[in-house]
Coordinates of C-alpha atoms and ligand atoms in Angstrom, one line a residue:
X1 CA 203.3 132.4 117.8
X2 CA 203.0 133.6 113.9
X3 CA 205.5 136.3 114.5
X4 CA 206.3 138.2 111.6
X5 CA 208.6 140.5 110.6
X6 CA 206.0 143.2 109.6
X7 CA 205.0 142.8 113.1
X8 CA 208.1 145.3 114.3
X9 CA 206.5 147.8 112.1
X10 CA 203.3 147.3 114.0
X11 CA 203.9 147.7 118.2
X12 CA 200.1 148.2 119.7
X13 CA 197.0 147.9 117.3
X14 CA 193.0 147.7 118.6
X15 CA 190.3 146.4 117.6
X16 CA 186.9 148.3 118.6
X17 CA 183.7 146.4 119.2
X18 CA 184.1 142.9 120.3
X19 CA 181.2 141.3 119.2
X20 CA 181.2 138.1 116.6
X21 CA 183.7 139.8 114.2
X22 CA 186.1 141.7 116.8
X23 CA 186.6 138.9 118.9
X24 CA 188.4 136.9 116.3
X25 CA 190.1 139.6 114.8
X26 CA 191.7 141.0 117.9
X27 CA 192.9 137.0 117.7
X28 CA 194.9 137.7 114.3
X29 CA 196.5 140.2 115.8
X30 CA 197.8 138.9 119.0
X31 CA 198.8 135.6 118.1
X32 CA 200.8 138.0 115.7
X33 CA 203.1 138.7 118.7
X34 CA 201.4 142.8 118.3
X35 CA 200.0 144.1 121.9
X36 CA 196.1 144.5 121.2
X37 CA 193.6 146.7 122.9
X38 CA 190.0 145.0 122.3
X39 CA 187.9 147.7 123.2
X40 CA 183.6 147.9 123.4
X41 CA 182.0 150.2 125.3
X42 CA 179.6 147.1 127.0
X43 CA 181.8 145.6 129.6
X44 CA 179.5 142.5 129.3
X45 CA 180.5 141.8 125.9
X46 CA 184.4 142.2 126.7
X47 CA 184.1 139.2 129.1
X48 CA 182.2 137.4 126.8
X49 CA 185.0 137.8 124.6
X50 CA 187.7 137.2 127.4
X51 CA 186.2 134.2 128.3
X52 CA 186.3 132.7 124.6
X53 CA 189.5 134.2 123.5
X54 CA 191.3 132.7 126.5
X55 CA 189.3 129.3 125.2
X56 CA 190.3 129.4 121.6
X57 CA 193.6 130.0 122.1
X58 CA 193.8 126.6 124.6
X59 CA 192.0 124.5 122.2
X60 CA 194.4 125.5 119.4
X61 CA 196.9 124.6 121.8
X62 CA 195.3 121.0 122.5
X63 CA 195.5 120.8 118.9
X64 CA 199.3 121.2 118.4
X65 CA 198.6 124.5 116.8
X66 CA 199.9 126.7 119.0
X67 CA 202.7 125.8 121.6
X68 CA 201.3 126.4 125.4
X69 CA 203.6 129.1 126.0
X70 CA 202.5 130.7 122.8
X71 CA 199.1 130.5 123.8
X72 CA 199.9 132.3 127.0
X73 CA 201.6 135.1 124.8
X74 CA 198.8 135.7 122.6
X75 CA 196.1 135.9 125.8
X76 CA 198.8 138.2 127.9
X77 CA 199.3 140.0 124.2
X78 CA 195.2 141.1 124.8
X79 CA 194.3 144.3 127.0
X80 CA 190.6 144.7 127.3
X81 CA 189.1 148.0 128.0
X82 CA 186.0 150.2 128.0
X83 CA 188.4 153.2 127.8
X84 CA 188.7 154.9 124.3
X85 CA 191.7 156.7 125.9
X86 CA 193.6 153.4 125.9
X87 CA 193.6 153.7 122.3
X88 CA 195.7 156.6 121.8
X89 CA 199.1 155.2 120.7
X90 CA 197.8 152.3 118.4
X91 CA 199.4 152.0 114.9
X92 CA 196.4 150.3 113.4
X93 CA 192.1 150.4 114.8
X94 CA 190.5 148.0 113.6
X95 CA 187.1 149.1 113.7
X96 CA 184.1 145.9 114.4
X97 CA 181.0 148.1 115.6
X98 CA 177.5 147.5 114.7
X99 CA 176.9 147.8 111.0
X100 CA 175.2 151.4 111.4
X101 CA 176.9 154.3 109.2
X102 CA 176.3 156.4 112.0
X103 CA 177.6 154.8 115.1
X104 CA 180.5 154.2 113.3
X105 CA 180.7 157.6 111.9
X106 CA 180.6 159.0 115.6
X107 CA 183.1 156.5 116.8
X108 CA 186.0 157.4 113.8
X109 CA 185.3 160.8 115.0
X110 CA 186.0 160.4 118.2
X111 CA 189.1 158.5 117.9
X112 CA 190.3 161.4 115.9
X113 CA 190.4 163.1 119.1
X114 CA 192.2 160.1 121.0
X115 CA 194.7 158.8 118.5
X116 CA 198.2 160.3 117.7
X117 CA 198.8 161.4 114.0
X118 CA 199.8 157.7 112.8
X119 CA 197.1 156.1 113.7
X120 CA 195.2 154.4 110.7
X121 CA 191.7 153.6 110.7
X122 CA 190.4 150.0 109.2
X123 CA 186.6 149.9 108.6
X124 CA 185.6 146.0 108.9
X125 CA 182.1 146.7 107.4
X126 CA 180.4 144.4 105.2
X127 CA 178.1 146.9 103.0
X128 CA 179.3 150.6 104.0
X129 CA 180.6 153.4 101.6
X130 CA 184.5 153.3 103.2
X131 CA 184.8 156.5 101.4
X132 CA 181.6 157.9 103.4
X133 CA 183.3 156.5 106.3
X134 CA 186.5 158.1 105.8
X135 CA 184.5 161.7 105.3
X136 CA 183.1 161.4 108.7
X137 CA 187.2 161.5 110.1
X138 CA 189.4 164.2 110.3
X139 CA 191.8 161.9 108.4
X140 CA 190.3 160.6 105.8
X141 CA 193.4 160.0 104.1
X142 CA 194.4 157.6 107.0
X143 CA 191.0 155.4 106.7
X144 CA 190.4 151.9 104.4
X145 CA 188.3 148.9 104.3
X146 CA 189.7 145.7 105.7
X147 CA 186.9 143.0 105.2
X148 CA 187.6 139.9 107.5
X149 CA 186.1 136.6 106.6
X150 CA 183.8 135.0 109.9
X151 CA 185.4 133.5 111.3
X152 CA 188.1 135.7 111.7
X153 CA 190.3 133.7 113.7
X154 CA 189.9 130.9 111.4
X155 CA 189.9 132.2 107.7
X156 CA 192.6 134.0 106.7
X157 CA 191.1 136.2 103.4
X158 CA 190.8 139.7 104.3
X159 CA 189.0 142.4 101.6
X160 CA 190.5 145.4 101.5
X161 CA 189.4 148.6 99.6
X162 CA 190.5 152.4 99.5
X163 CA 188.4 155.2 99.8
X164 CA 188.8 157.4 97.3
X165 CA 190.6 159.9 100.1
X166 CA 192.9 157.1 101.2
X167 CA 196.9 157.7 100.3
X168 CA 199.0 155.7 98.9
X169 CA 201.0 155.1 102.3
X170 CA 198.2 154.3 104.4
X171 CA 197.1 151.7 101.8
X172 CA 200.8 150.4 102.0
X173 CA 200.9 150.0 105.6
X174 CA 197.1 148.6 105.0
X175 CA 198.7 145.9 102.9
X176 CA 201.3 145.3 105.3
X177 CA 199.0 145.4 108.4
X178 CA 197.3 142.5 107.1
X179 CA 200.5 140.2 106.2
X180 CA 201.9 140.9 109.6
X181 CA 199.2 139.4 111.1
X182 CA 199.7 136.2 108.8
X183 CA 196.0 137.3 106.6
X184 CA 195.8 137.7 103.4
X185 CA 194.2 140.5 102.1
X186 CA 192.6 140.5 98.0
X187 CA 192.1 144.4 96.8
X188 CA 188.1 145.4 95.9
X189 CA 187.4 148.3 95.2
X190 CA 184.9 150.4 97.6
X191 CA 181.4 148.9 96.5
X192 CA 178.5 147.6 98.9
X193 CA 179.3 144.2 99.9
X194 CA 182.8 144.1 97.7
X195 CA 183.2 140.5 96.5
X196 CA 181.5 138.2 98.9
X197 CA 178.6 139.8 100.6
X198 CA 177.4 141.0 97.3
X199 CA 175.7 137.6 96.7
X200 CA 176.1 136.0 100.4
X201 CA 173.5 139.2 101.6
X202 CA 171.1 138.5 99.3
X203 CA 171.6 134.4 98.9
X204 CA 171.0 134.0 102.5
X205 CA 167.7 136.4 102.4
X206 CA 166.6 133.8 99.7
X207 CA 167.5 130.9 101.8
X208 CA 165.2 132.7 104.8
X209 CA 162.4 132.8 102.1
X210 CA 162.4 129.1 101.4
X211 CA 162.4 128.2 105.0
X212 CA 159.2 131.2 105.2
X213 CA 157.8 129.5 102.3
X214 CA 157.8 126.3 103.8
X215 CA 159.8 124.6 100.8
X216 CA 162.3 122.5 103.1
X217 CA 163.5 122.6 106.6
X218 CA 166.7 124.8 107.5
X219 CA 168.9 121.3 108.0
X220 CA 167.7 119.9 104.9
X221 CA 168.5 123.1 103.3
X222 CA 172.1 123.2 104.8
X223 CA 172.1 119.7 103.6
X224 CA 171.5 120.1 99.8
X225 CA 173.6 122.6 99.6
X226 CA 176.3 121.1 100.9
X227 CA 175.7 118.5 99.1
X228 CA 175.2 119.9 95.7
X229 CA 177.8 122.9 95.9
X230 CA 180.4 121.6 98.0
X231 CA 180.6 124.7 100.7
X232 CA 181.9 123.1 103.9
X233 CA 178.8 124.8 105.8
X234 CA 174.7 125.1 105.0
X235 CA 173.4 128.2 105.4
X236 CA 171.9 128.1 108.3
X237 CA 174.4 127.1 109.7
X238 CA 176.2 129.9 108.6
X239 CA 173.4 132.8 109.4
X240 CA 173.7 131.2 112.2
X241 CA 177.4 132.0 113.3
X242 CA 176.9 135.5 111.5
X243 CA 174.1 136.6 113.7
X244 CA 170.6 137.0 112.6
X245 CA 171.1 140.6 113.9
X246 CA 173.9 141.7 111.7
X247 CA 171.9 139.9 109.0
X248 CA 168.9 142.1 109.5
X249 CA 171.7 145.1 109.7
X250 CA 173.5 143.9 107.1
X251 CA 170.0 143.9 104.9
X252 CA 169.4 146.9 105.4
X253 CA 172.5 149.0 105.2
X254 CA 172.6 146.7 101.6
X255 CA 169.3 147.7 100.3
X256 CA 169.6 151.5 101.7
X257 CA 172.5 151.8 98.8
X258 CA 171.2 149.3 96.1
X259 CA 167.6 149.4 96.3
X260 CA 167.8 145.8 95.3
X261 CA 164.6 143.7 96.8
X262 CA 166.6 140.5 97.3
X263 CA 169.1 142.3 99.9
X264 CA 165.6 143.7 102.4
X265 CA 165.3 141.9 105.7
X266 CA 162.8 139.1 105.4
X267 CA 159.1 139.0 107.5
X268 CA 161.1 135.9 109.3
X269 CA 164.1 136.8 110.0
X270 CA 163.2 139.8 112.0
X271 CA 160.6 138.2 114.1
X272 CA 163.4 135.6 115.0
X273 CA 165.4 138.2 115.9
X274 CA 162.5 139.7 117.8
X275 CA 162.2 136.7 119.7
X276 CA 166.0 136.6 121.1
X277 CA 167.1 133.9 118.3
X278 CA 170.0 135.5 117.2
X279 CA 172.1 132.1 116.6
X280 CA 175.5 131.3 117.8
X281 CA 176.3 134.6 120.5
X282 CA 172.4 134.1 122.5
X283 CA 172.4 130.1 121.5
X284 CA 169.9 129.9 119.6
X285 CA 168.7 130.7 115.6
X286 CA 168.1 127.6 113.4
X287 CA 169.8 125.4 115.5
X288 CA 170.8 125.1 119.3
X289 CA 174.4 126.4 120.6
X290 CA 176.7 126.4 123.8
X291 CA 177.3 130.1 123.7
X292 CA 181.0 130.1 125.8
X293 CA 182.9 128.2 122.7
X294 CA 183.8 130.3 120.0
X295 CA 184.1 128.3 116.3
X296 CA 187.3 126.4 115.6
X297 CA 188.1 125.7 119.5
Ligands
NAD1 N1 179.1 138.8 111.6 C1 179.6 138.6 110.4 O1 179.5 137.6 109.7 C2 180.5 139.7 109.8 C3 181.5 139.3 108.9 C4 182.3 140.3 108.4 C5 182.2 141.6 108.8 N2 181.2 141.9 109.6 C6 181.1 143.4 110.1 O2 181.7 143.5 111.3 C7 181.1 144.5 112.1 C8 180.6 144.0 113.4 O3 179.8 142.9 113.2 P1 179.6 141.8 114.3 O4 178.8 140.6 113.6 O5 180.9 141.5 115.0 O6 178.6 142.5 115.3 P2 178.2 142.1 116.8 O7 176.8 142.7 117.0 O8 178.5 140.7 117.1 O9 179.2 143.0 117.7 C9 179.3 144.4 117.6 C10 180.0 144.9 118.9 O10 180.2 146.3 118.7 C11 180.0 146.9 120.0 N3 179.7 148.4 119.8 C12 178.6 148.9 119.2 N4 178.8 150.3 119.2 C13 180.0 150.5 119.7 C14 180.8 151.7 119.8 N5 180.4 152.9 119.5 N6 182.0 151.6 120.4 C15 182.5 150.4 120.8 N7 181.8 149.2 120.6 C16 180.6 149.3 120.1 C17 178.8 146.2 120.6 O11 178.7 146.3 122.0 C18 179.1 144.7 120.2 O12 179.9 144.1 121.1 C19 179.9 145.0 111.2 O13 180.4 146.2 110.5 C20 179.7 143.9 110.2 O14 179.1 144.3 109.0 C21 180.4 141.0 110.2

């Protein structure tokens, strides 16, 4: 277990939504040694999760990363609920819902009515205005951006970014959130996309262009540039593991605020995800996947 002293400072945390992104985060956390509440409001997705938590954690113990009790630890460390009421007490919600300014308006809103006065709220969205987040809570001084890196349980570089409401001590415990949970967290400021997803969105809707245009094939894309540039992963591969439906939400929160025609959706990546091809979580995108695993098992 990656127990660290911060940790004391930090007794129950959540993570809400426990999709791609929520999943591994709520991993951070509890291998962490912090009791973590992963809460969605589809049960189906919380066994989903379940089921590749519990599997992640026993390949990094296969590995020598993690000792078996440890693993245990971090599994028992993990509460899984449907009930926004279990909540209440947390330190620290992470919040991982869909990339919709809306639905996660609504949901900060109602966890102002569920959570006790300490309770600060972490935005993990890619693209959103955390400041426009923060003006949807009743605490908008207790909101700010905490950007993970997919995947979450893997990469340990976290964004974060103030709102322009958020004070100085929720920023601090912010900070210290993130190092308790061994992350490291680099300071943005609150811009759509902050550092990395203001040229990933709008690379990777290039990359869907090419493949459109007929230019190459999506592994001999992945291929050159992995080649060429030296990133450990294609593309593809990547939109892939991102899901092609946050990549057609991610689009279009993007181009909402920036007008900017490279960040729109492409003709081809919506009828994918028309067709079910979402990547990784349904198994298929540009390549073919056992959904149960989740990456880094
Ligand atoms: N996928 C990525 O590469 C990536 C990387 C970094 C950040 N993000 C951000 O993380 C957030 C989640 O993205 P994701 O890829 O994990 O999405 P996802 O579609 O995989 O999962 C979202 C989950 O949120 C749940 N949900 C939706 N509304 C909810 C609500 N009101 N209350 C509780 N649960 C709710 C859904 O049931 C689903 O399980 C987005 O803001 C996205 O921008 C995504």
């Amino acid at each position: 277990m990656r127990a660290k002293e911060g940790c004391l400072l930090f007794r129950h945390c959540a993570v809400a939504g426990a999709g791609t992104m929520g999943t591994g985060i709520a991993i951070t956390i509890a291998r962490a040694g912090i009791a973590t509440t992963l809460f969605d409001l589809d049960a189906a997705a919380l066994d989903r999760a379940r089921a590749q938590i519990a599997d992640f954690l026993a390949g990094s113990v296969r590995k020598g990363r993690l000792t078996e009790a440890q693993g245990a630890q971090a599994l028992d460390a993990i509460r899984f609920s449907t009930d926004l009421a279990d909540l209440a007490d947390c330190d620290v919600v992470v919040e991982a819902v869909f990339e919709d300014l809306g639905v996660k308006q609504s949901l900060w809103q109602r966890l102002d009515d569920v959570c006790g006065a300490q309770t600060i709220f972490l935005s993990n969205t890619s693209t959103l205005s955390i400041t426009e987040l923060a003006a949807a809570s009743r605490r908008p001084e207790r909101v700010a951006g905490a950007h993970y890196c997919l995947p979450a349980q893997v990469m340990k570089l976290v964004e974060c970014s103030r709102a322009i409401q958020t004070s100085d001590e929720t920023w601090q415990r912010t900070l210290a959130f993130v190092a308790a949970t061994g992350q490291q967290a680099i300071e943005t400021r609150d811009r759509p996309g902050f550092i990395l997803n203001y040229f990933c969105i709008p690379y990777h809707n290039d990359v869907i262009h090419l493949i459109e245009a007929d230019v190459a094939e999506p592994a001999d894309i992945d291929r050159a540039v992995k080649a060429a540039m030296g990133f450990a992963m294609g593309p593809c591969e990547l939109l892939d593991m991102i899901g092609l439906d946050t990549q057609v939400r991610l689009s279009e929160a993007m181009h909402a605020v920036t007008n900017d025609p490279r960040a729109a959706a492409p003709p081809l990546l919506r009828r994918m995800v028309a067709a079910g091809l979402l990547g990784r979580k349904s198994g298929r995108g540009f390549y073919a996947y056992d959904t149960s695993a989740l990456y880094g098992a």
